[in-house]
Amino acid sequence: MTSTATYLFGILAAVLVLIAIIELMRRGTLRERHALWWMVGGVLALVVAVFPQVLRWASRLLGIVIPINLIFFIAIGLLFLVSLQYGAELTRAEDKMRTLAEQTAFLDLRLRALEAERAHLAEIADDADGRAAADAETAGDPPADVPVDPGVDQ
């Protein structure tokens, strides 16, 4: 039926997929929660590659005439589960991003209000310093920022 080369190719392909998934997890490129369904698919592929009679048995048990159709069905099911998981993850990320954007907008608004208040207080302080200097000049006293020479009569 099937040659030894085909069996070896199936086993090698399944092992390479599992090694790739584990390596991606080790490097931190793929998180464990995302790798779950890929690992399930890789293990199923390895089991079918090592024991092809399991595929024929499962096909007969489920009433599927052509065993390869069972592989396609399982593959589509796994891809659906991966897609569903990514959709749920994307929804959580969007909610978190919206919350963070709202918090950033509120903090930006608060910062602008505080900066405006600080500028207003600095303006009031500058006006008060200007009036104090003008009052000192009219009183005959030198302004506070002008040094007084003790040897000069005023």
PDB file of N, CA and C in Angstrom, residues 1 11 20 28 52 62 64 106 109 112 116 120 124:
ATOM      1  N   MET A   1       0.818  -1.188   0.000  1.00  0.00           N
ATOM      2  CA  MET A   1       0.000   0.000   0.000  1.00  0.00           C
ATOM      3  C   MET A   1       0.867   1.258   0.000  1.00  0.00           C
ATOM      4  N   ILE A  11       6.470  10.825   9.433  1.00  0.00           N
ATOM      5  CA  ILE A  11       7.040  10.906  10.786  1.00  0.00           C
ATOM      6  C   ILE A  11       7.989  12.096  10.886  1.00  0.00           C
ATOM      7  N   ALA A  20       9.613  22.680  15.731  1.00  0.00           N
ATOM      8  CA  ALA A  20       9.432  24.101  15.414  1.00  0.00           C
ATOM      9  C   ALA A  20       8.554  24.789  16.458  1.00  0.00           C
ATOM     10  N   GLY A  28      10.318  32.442  22.948  1.00  0.00           N
ATOM     11  CA  GLY A  28       9.342  33.437  23.383  1.00  0.00           C
ATOM     12  C   GLY A  28       8.543  34.029  22.234  1.00  0.00           C
ATOM     13  N   PRO A  52      -0.507   4.429  10.983  1.00  0.00           N
ATOM     14  CA  PRO A  52      -1.510   4.813   9.987  1.00  0.00           C
ATOM     15  C   PRO A  52      -2.813   4.025  10.105  1.00  0.00           C
ATOM     16  N   LEU A  62     -16.183   6.452  12.362  1.00  0.00           N
ATOM     17  CA  LEU A  62     -17.018   7.638  12.129  1.00  0.00           C
ATOM     18  C   LEU A  62     -17.827   7.562  10.835  1.00  0.00           C
ATOM     19  N   ILE A  64     -16.591   7.512   7.726  1.00  0.00           N
ATOM     20  CA  ILE A  64     -15.961   8.275   6.650  1.00  0.00           C
ATOM     21  C   ILE A  64     -15.306   7.273   5.702  1.00  0.00           C
ATOM     22  N   PHE A 106      -7.493  61.123  29.806  1.00  0.00           N
ATOM     23  CA  PHE A 106      -7.803  61.798  31.058  1.00  0.00           C
ATOM     24  C   PHE A 106      -6.547  62.383  31.707  1.00  0.00           C
ATOM     25  N   LEU A 109      -5.475  65.476  29.773  1.00  0.00           N
ATOM     26  CA  LEU A 109      -6.346  66.601  30.110  1.00  0.00           C
ATOM     27  C   LEU A 109      -5.968  67.188  31.469  1.00  0.00           C
ATOM     28  N   ARG A 112      -2.660  69.141  31.179  1.00  0.00           N
ATOM     29  CA  ARG A 112      -2.840  70.461  30.550  1.00  0.00           C
ATOM     30  C   ARG A 112      -3.477  71.450  31.517  1.00  0.00           C
ATOM     31  N   ALA A 116      -1.697  74.886  32.812  1.00  0.00           N
ATOM     32  CA  ALA A 116      -2.360  76.177  32.665  1.00  0.00           C
ATOM     33  C   ALA A 116      -2.455  76.874  34.017  1.00  0.00           C
ATOM     34  N   HIS A 120      -0.669  80.396  35.064  1.00  0.00           N
ATOM     35  CA  HIS A 120      -1.462  81.491  35.630  1.00  0.00           C
ATOM     36  C   HIS A 120      -0.864  81.957  36.954  1.00  0.00           C
ATOM     37  N   ILE A 124       0.766  85.645  37.914  1.00  0.00           N
ATOM     38  CA  ILE A 124       0.360  86.434  39.088  1.00  0.00           C
ATOM     39  C   ILE A 124       1.582  86.791  39.923  1.00  0.00           C
TER      40      ILE A 124
END
